[in-house]
Coordinates of C-alpha atoms and ligand atoms in Angstrom, one line a residue:
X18 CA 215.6 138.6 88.3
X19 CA 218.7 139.1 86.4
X20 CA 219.0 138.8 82.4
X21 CA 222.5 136.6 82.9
X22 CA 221.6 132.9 83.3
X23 CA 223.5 131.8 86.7
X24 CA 225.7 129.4 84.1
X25 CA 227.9 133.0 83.2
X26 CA 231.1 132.6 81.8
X27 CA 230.4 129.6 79.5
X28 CA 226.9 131.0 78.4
X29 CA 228.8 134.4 77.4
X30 CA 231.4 131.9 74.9
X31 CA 227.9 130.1 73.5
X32 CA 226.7 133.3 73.1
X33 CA 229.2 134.6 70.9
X34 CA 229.9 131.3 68.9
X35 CA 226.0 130.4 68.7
X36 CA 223.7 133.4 69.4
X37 CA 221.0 131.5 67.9
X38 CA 220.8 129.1 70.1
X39 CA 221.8 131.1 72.9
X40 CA 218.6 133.2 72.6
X41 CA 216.7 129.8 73.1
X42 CA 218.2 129.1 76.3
X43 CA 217.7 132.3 77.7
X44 CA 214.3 132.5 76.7
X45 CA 213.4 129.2 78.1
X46 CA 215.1 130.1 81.4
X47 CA 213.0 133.0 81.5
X48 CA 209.9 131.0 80.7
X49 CA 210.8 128.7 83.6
X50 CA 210.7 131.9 85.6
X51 CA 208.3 133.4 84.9
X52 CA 205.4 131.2 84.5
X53 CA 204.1 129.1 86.7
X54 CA 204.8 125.4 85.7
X55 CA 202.3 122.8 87.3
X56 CA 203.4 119.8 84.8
X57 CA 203.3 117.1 87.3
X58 CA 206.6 115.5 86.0
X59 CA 208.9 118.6 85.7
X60 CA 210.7 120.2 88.1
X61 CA 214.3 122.4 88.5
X62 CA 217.0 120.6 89.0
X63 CA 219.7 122.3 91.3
X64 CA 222.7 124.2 89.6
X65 CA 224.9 120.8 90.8
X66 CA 222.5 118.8 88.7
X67 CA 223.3 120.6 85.6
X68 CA 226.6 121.5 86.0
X69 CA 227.2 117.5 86.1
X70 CA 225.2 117.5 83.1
X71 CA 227.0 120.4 81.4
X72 CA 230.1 118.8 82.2
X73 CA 232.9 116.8 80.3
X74 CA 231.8 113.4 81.4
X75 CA 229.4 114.2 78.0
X76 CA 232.7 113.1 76.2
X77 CA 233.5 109.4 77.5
X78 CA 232.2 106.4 75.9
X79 CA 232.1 104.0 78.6
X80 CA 229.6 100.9 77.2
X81 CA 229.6 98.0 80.0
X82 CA 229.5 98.6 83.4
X83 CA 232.6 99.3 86.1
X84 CA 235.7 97.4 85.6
X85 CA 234.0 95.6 82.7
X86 CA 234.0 98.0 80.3
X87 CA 234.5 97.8 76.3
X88 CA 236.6 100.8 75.9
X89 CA 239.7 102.2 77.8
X90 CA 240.0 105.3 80.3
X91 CA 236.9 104.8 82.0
X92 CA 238.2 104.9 85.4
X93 CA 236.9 107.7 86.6
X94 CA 233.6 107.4 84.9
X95 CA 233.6 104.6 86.8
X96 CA 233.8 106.5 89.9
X97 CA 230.8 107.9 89.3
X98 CA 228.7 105.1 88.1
X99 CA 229.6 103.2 91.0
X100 CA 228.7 106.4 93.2
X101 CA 225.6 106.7 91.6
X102 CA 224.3 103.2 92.3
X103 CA 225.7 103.0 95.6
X104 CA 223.9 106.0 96.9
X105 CA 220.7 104.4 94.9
X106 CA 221.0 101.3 96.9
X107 CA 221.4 102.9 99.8
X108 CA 218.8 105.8 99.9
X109 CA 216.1 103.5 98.4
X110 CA 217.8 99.8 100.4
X111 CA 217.3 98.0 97.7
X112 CA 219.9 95.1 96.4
X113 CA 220.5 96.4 92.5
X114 CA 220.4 99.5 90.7
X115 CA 221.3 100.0 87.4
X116 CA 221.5 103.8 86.8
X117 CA 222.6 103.7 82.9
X118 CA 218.9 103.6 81.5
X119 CA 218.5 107.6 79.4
X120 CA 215.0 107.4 80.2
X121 CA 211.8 105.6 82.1
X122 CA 210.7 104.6 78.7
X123 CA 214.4 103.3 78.4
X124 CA 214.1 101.5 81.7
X125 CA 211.1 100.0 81.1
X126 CA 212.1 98.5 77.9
X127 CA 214.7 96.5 79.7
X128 CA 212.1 96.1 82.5
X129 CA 210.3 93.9 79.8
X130 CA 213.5 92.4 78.1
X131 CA 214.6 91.2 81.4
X132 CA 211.8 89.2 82.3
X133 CA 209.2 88.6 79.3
X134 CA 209.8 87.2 75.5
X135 CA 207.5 89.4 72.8
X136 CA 203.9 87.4 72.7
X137 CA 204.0 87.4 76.8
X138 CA 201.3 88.7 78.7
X139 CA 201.1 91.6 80.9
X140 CA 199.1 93.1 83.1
X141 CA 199.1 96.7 83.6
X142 CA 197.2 99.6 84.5
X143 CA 194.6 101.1 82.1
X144 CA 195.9 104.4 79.9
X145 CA 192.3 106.2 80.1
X146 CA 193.1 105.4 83.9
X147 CA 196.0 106.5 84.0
X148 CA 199.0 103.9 82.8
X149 CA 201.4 105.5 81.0
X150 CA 202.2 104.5 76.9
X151 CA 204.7 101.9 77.9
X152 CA 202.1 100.1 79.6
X153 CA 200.2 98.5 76.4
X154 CA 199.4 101.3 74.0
X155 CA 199.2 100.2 70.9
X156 CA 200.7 103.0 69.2
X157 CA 203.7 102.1 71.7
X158 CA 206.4 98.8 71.7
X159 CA 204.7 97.9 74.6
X160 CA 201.3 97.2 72.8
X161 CA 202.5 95.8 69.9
X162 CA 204.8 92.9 71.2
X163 CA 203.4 92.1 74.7
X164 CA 199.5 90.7 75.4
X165 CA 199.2 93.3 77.9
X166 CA 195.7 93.3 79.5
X167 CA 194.2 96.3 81.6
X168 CA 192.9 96.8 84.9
X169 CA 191.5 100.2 85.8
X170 CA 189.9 102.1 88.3
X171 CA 186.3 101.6 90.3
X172 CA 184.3 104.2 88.8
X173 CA 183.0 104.7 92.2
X174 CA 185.7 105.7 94.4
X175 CA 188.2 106.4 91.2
X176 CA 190.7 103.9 92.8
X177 CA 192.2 100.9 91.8
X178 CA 190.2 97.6 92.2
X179 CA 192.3 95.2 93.6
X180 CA 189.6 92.1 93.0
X181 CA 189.3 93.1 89.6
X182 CA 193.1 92.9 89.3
X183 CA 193.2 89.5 91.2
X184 CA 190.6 88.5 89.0
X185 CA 192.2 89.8 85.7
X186 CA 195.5 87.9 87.2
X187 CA 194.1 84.6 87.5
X188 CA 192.1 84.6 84.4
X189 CA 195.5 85.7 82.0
X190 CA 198.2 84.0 84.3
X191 CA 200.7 87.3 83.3
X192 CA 204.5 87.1 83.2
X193 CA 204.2 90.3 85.2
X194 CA 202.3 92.5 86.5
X195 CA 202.9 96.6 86.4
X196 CA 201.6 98.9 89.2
X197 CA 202.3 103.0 88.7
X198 CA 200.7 105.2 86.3
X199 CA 201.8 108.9 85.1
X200 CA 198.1 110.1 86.1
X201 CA 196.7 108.3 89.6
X202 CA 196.8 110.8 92.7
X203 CA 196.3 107.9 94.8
X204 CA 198.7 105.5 96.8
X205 CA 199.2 102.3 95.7
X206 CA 198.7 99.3 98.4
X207 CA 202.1 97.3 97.2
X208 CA 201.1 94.7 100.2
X209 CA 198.0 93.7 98.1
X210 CA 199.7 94.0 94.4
X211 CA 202.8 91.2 96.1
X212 CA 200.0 89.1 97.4
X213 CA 198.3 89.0 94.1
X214 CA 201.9 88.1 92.4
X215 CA 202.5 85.4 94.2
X216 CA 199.1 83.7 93.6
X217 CA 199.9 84.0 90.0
X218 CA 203.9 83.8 90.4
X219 CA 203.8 86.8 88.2
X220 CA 207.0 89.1 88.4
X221 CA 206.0 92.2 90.2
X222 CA 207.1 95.3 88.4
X223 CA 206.8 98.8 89.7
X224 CA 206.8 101.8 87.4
X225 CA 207.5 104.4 90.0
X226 CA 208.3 107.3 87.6
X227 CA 206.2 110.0 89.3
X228 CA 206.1 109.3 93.0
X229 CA 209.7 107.9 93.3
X230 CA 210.8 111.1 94.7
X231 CA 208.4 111.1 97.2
X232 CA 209.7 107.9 98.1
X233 CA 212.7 109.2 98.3
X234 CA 211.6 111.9 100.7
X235 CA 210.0 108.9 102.8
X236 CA 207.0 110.9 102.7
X237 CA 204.8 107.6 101.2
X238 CA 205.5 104.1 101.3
X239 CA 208.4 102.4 99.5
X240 CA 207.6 100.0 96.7
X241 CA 211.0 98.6 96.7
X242 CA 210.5 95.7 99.9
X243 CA 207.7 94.4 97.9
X244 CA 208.8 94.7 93.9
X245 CA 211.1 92.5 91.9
X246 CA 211.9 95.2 89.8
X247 CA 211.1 99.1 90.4
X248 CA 211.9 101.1 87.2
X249 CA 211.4 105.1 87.6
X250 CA 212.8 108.6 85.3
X251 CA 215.5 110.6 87.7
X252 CA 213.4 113.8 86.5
X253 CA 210.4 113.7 88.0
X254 CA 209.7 114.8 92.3
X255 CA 213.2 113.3 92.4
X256 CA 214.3 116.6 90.7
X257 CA 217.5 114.8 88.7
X258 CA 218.4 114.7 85.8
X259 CA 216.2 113.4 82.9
X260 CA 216.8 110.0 82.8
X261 CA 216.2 106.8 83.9
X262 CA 216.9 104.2 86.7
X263 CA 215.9 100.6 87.9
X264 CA 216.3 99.0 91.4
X265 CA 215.9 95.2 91.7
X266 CA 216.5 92.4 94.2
X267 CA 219.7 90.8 93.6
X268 CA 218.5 87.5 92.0
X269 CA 217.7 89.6 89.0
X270 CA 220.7 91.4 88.7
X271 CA 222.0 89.8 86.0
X272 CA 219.1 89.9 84.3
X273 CA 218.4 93.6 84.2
X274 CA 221.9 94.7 83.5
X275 CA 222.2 92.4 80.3
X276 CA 218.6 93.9 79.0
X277 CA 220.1 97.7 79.4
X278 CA 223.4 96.6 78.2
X279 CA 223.7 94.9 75.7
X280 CA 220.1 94.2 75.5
X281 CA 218.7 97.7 74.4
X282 CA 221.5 100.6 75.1
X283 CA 224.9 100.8 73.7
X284 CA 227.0 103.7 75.6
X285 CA 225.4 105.0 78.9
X286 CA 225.4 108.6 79.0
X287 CA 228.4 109.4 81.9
X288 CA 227.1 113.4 82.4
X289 CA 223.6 112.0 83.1
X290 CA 225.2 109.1 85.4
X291 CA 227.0 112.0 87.2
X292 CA 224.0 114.1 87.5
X293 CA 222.2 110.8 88.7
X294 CA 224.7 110.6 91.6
X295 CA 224.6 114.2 92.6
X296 CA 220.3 114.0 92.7
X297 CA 220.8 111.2 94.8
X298 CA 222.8 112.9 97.7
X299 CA 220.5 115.6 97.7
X300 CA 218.3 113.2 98.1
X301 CA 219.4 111.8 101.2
X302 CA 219.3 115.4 103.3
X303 CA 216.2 116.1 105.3
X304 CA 216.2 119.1 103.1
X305 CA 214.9 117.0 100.5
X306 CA 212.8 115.1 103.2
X307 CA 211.0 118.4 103.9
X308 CA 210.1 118.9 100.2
X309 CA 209.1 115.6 99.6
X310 CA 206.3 116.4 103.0
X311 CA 205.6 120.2 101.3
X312 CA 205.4 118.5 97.6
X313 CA 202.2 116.5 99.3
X314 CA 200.7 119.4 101.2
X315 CA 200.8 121.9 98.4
X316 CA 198.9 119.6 96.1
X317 CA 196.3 118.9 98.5
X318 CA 196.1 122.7 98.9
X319 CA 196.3 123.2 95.1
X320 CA 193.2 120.7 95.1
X321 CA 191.1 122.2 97.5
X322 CA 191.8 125.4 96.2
X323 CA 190.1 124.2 92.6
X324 CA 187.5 122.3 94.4
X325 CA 187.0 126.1 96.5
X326 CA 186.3 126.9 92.9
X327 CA 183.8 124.3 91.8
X328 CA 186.1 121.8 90.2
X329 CA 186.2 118.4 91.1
X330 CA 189.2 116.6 92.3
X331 CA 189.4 113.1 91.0
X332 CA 189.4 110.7 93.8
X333 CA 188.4 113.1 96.6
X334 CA 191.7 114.6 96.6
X335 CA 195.4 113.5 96.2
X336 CA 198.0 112.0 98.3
X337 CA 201.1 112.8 95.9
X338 CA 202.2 115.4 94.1
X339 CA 199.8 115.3 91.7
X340 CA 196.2 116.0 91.0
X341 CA 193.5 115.1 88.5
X342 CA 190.7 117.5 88.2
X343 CA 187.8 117.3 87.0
X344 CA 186.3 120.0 85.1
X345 CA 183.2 119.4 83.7
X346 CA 181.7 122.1 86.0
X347 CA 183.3 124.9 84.3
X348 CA 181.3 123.8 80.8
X349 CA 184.6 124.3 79.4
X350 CA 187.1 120.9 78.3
X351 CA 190.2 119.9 79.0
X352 CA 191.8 121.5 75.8
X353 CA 190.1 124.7 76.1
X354 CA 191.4 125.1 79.7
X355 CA 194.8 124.2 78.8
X356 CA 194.9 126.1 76.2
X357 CA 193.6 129.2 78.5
X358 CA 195.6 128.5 81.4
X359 CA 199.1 128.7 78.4
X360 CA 197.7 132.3 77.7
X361 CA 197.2 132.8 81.0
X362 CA 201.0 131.8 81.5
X363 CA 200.4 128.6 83.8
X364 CA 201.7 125.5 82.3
X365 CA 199.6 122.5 83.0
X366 CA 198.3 119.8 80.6
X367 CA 194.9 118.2 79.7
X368 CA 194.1 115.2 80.8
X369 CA 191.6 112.7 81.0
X370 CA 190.2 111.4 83.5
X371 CA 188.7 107.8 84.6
X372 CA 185.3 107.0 82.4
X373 CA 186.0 110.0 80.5
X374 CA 183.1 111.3 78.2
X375 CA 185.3 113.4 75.9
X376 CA 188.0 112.0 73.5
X377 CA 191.6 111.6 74.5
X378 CA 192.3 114.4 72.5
X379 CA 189.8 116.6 74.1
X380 CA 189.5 115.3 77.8
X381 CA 187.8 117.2 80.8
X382 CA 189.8 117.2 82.6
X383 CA 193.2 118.8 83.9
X384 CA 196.0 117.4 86.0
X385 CA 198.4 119.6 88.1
X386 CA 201.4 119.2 90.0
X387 CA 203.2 120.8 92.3
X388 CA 206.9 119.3 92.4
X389 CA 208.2 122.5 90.7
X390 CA 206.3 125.3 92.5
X391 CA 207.5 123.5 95.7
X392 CA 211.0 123.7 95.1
X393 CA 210.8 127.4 93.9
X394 CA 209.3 128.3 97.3
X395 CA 205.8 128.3 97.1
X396 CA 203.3 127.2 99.9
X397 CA 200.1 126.9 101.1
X398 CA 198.7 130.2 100.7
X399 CA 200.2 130.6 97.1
X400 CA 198.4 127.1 96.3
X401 CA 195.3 129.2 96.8
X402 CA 196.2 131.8 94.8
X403 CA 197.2 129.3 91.8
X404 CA 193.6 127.7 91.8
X405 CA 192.0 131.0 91.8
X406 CA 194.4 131.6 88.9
X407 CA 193.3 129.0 87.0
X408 CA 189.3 129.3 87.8
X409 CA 189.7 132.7 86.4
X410 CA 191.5 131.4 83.5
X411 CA 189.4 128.7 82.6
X412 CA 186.2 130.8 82.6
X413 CA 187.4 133.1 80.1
X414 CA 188.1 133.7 76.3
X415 CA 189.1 137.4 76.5
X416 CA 192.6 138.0 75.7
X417 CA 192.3 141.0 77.9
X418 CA 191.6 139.3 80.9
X419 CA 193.8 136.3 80.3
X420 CA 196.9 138.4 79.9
X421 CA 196.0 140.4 82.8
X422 CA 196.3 136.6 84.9
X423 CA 199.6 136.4 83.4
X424 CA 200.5 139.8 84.7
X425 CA 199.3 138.7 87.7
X426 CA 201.1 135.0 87.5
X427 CA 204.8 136.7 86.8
X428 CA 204.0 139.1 89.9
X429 CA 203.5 136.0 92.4
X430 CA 206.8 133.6 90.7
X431 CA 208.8 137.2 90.5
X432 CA 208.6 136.8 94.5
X433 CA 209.9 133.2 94.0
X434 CA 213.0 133.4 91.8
X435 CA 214.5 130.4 90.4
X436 CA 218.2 130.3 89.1
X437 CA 218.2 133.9 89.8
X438 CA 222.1 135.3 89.4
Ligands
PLP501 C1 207.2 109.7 82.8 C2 206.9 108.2 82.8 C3 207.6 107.3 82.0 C4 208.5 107.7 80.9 O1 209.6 108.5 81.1 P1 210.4 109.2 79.9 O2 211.7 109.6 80.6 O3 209.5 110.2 79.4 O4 210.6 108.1 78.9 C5 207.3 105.9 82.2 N1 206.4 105.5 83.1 C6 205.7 106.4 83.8 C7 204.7 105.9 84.8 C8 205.9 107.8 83.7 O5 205.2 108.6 84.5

């Protein structure tokens, strides 16, 4: 591993004119590097990525869209824009995409602009289950200006019950209804959610922030023959940059690009746009394709290595790139183990998991993911490793033994180098 950051020349200028800031990026390059991050939305974008980000596209104001904007010298923004959402249309078929959204949060706000007035009603999945904050918490817009009522999971099988959903549908006749979730390791059966729309001629919104990438792959099922709308972060397994992005069928056009702009955005950021485009294309190569396929089979490696260890995996398992683990076994919560598993140099987060005993704040469980440790290299055999990792970390409090993990933990990703010079 080299101590230069692969970005060189223009790193060596910040250096000099902002050493102070400087010393943060190389630090957090080197904590990328070294540790092993199992946060189930991050990843490493290639060098294209950032360079598009780093670039001077940063500069241009560019509010509208192509050939209707509301400043001059756009035209080669434009370029871009229209790249970008011609290679989203194309890797994903749908019939819109709007690519200007700076976030999934971002998208989904126009995601509800576009088709719901505040005081509409909303059916979504359950937070404790899963949903993410832009699905009803109260603490979030979502809650406070939408009626949005929660389905969950059976707390038998710890997957979604589509009756209780078809019930919950025709009891609160929703606008819309939101499948996805930032913490379900399971597939979602889009067939069923359509069906259920159309009894209730509710909009069908999919939030596909996490697993879009492995749509992308065409390693699961595409949400995007079924949805009206498909909102999703350009971050996540699709290993862009952070952002956001909405696909739509055409009737709703219109709609959608009015709620981003002018609705709740004013100037779309053009280096993110660019970066948009360039994730997409890499997209498209059965490179990409391959580590959609590995994303999966790590995981399900990663979850039967912790279940090797006693944990539980929620759901029997995973069939994404993520997993939800229950860890009651251990006597230890979710909290404790993340907190552990930081000092042991693996990045993962707390989380709770369906019917949760502990608070929010405390949880017991953990969820890992493996978009990241995929694209630095790692397989099947590491996945085993990593669990073992973590069992060890978990079960201790000894800062002896915990930084011995570490030791061990920058030994394994120093074999896996990422943005190495
Ligand atoms: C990550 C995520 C979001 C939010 O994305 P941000 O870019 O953090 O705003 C929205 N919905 C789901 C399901 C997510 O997983």
């Amino acid at each position: 591993m080299s101590d230069t950051p692969f970005y060189g020349p223009d790193f060596d200028l910040l250096s000099k004119q902002d050493p102070d800031i400087a010393e943060i990026l190389l630090s957090e390059l080197h904590r990328q590097q070294s540790d092993l991050q199992l946060i189930a939305s991050e990843n490493f974008t290639s060098r294209a990525v950032l360079a598009a980000l780093g670039s001077t596209l940063s500069n241009k104001y560019a509010e509208g869209y192509a050939g209707k904007r509301y400043y001059g010298g756009c035209e080669e923004v434009d370029k871009a824009e229209i790249l970008a959402i011609d290679r989203a249309k194309s890797l994903f078929g749908a019939e819109h995409a709007n690519v200007q959204p700076h976030s999934g949060a971002s998208a989904n706000i126009a995601v509800y602009a576009a088709f719901t007035k505040p005081g509409d009603t909303v059916l979504a999945m359950s937070l404790p289950h899963g949903g993410h904050l832009t699905h009803g918490s109260k603490v979030n817009f979502s809650g406070k200006w939408f009626n949005v009522v929660s389905y969950g999971v059976r707390q038998s099988d710890e997957l979604i019950d589509y009756d209780e959903l078809r019930d919950l549908a025709i009891a609160n006749k929703p606008k819309m209804i939101c499948s996805g979730a930032t913490a379900y390791p399971s597939l979602i059966d889009f067939e069923k959610v359509r069906a259920i729309c159309d009894e209730v001629g509710a909009i069908m919104w999919v939030d596909a922030a996490h697993f879009i990438g492995l749509v992308a792959g065409k390693a699961i099922p595409s949400p995007v023959p079924y949805a009206d709308v498909v909102s999703f972060t350009t971050h996540k397994v699709l290993r862009g940059p952070r952002g956001g992005m909405i696909l739509s069928k055409a009737a709703h056009a219109a709609a959608i690009d009015k709620a981003v702009f002018p609705g709740m955005q004013g100037g779309p950021i053009m280096s993110a746009v660019a970066g948009k485009a360039v994730a997409l294309k890499e997209c498209a190569q059965p490179s990409y394709q391959k580590y959609a396929l590995d994303v999966i089979s790590n995981c399900q490696e990663l979850a039967k290595g912790l279940e090797n260890e006693g944990m539980r995996a929620v759901s029997g398992g995973t069939q994404t790139h993520l997993a939800l683990i229950d860890i009651r076994s251990t006597n230890v919560n979710g909290k404790v183990a993340d907190q552990r598993c930081g000092l042991a140099g693996i990045v993962l987060n707390k989380n709770a998991i369906p019917f949760d005993p502990e608070s929010p704040a405390v949880t017991s469980g953990i969820r890992v993911g493996s978009a990241a440790t995929t694209t630095q290299g790692l397989g099947k055999a590491e996945m085993h490793v990593i669990a073992s990792f973590i069992a060890r970390a978990i079960a201790t409090e000894a800062e002896g033994e915990l930084s011995q993990i570490k030791k061990e933990v920058h030994a394994l990703t120093s074999r896996f180098p990422i943005y190495a010079a």
